[in-house]
PDB file of C-alpha atoms in Angstrom:
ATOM      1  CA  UNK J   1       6.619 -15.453  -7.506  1.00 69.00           C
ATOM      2  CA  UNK J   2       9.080 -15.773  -4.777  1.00 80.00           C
ATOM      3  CA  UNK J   3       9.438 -13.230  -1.545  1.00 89.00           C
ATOM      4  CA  UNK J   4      12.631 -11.297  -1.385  1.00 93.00           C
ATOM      5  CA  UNK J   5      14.893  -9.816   0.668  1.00 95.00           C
ATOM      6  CA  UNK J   6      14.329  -5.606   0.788  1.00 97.00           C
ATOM      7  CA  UNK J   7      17.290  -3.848   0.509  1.00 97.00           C
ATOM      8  CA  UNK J   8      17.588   0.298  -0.633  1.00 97.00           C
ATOM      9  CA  UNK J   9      20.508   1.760  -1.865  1.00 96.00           C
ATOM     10  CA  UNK J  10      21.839   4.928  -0.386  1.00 96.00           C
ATOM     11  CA  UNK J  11      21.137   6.693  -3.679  1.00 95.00           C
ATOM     12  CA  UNK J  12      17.169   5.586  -3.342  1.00 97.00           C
ATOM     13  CA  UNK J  13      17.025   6.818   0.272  1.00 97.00           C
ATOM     14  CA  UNK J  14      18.524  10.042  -0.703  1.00 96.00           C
ATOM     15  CA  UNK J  15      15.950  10.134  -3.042  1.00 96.00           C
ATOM     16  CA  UNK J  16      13.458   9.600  -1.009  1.00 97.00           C
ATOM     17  CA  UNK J  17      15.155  12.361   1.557  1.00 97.00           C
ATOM     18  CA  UNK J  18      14.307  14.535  -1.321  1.00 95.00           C
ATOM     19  CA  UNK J  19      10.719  13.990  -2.165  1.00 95.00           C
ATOM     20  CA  UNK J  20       9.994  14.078   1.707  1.00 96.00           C
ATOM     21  CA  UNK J  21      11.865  17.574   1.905  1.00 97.00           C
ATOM     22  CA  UNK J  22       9.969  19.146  -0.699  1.00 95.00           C
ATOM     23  CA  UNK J  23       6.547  18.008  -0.093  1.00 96.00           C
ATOM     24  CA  UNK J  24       7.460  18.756   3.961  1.00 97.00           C
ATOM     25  CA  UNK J  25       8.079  22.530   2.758  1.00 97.00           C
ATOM     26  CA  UNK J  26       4.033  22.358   2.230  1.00 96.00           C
ATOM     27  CA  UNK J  27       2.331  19.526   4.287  1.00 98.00           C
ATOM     28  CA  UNK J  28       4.763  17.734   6.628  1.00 97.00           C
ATOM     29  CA  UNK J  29       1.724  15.079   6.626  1.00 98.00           C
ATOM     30  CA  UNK J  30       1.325  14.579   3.665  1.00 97.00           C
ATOM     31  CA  UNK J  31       5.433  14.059   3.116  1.00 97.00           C
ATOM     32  CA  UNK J  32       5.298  11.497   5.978  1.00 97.00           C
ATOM     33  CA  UNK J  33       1.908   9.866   4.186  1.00 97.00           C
ATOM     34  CA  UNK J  34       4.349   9.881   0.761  1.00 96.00           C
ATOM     35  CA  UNK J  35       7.175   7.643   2.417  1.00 96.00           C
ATOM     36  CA  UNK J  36       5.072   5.454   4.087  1.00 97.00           C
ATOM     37  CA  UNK J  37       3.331   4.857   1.319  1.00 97.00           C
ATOM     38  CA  UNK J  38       6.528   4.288  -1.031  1.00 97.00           C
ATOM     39  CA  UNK J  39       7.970   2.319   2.116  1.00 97.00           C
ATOM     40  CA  UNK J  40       5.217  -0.091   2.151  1.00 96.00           C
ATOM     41  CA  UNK J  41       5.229  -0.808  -1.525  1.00 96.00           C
ATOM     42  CA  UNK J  42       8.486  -1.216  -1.712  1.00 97.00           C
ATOM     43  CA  UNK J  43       7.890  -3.993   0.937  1.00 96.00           C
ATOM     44  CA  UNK J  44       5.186  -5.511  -0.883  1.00 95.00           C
ATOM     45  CA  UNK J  45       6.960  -5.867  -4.499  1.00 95.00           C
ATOM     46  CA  UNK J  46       9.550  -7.331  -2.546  1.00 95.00           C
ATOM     47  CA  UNK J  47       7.297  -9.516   0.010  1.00 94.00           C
ATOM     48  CA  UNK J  48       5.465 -10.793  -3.208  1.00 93.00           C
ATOM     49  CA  UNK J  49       8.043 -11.739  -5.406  1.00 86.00           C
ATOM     50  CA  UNK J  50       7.019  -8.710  -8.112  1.00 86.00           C
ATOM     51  CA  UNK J  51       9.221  -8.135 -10.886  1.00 83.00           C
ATOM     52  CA  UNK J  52       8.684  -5.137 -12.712  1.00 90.00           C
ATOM     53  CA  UNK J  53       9.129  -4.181 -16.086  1.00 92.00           C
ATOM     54  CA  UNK J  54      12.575  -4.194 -17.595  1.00 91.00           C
ATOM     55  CA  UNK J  55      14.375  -0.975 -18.722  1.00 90.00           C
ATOM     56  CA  UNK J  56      17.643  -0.389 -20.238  1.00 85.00           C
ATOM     57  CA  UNK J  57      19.414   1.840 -17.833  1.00 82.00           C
ATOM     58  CA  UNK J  58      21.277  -0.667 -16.235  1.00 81.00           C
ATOM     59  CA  UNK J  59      21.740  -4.220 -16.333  1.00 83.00           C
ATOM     60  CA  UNK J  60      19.001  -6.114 -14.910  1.00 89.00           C
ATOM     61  CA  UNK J  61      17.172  -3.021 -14.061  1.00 93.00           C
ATOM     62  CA  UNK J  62      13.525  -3.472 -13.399  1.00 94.00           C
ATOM     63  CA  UNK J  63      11.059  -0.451 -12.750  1.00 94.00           C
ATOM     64  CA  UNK J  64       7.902  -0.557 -11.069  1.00 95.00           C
ATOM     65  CA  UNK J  65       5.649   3.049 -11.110  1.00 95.00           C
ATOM     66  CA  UNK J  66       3.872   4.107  -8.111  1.00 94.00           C
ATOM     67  CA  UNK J  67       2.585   7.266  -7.021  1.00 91.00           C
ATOM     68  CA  UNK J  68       4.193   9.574  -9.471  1.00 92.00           C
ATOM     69  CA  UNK J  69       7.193   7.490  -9.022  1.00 94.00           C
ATOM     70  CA  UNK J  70       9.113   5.002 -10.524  1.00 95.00           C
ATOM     71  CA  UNK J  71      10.728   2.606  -8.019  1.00 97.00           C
ATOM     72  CA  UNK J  72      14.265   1.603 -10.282  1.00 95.00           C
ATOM     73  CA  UNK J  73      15.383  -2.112  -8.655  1.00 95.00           C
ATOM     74  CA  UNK J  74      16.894  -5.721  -9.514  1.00 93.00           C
ATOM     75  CA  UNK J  75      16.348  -8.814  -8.184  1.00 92.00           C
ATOM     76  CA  UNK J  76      18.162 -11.659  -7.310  1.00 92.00           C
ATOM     77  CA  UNK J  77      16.874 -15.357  -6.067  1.00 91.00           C
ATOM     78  CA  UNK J  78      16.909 -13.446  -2.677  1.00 94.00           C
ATOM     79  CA  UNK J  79      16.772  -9.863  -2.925  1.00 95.00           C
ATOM     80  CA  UNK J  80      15.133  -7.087  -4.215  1.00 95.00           C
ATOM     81  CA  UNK J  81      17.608  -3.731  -4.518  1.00 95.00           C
ATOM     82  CA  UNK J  82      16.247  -0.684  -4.440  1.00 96.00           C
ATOM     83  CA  UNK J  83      18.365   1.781  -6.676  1.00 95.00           C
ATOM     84  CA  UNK J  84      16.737   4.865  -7.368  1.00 96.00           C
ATOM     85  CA  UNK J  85      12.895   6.494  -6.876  1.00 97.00           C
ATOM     86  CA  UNK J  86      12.535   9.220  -9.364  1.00 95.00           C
ATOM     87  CA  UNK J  87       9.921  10.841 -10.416  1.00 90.00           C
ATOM     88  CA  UNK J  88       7.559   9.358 -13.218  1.00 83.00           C
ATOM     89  CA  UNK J  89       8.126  12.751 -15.113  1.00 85.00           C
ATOM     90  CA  UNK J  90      11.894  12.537 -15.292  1.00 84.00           C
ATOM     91  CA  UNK J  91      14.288  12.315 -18.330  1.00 85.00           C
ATOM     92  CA  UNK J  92      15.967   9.008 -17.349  1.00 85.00           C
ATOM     93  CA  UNK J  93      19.514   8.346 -18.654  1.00 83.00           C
ATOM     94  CA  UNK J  94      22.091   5.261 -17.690  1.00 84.00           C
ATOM     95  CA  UNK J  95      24.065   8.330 -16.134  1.00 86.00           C
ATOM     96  CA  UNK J  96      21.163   8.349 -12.977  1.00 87.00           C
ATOM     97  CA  UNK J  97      22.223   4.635 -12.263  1.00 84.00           C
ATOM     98  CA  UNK J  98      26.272   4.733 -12.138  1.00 77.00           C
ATOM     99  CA  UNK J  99      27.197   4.235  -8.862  1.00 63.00           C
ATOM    100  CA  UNK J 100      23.739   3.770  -7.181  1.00 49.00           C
ATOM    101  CA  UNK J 101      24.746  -0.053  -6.035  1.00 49.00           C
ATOM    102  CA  UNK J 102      25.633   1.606  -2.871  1.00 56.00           C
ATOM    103  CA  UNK J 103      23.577  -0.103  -0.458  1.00 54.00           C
ATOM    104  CA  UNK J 104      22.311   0.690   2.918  1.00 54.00           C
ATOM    105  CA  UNK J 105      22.489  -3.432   4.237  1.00 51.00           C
ATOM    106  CA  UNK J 106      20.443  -2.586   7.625  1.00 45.00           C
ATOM    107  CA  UNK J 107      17.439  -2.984   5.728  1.00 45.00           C
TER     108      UNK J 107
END
């Protein structure tokens, strides 16, 4: 396995925006815990080369569940891209991945 490049789209940090807002309505802790959490594993599938599981969404989409979550990505030689973290519970459709290519590069 090969280290990667981290990189999250806009769509996957307004998702994570999201999560962070609702659990903050109840334990502003625990929402800060959440997306460290998520932020670290992210990191780490990308640090250690992890693929995932394929899923039909998209092409090349790979999905790796975490926390109640399912962190949506593809990878490249280089990079790991970071397109959507839904919940594990959601109805997934290729609708929730059109336009989430929109990446935040800074990463």
């Amino acid at each position: 396995m090969q280290s990667r490049r981290l990189v999250v789209s806009l769509r996957a940090l307004d998702d994570l925006l999201e999560d962070y807002s609702y659990v903050a309505d109840f334990n502003p802790a625990a929402a800060r815990r959440l997306l460290d959490d998520i932020n670290t594993k992210m990191m780490s599938l990308a640090q250690l080369g992890i693929t995932g599981a394929a899923r039909n969404f998209a092409p090349n989409l790979r999905a790796f569940p975490y926390r109640d979550r399912c962190i949506y990505f593809v990878v490249t030689e280089t990079t790991m891209t970071v397109l959507r973290v839904l919940h594990g519970r959601q109805d997934i459709t290729a609708a929730d991945f059109s336009s989430a290519g929109d990446t935040n590069e800074d990463n």
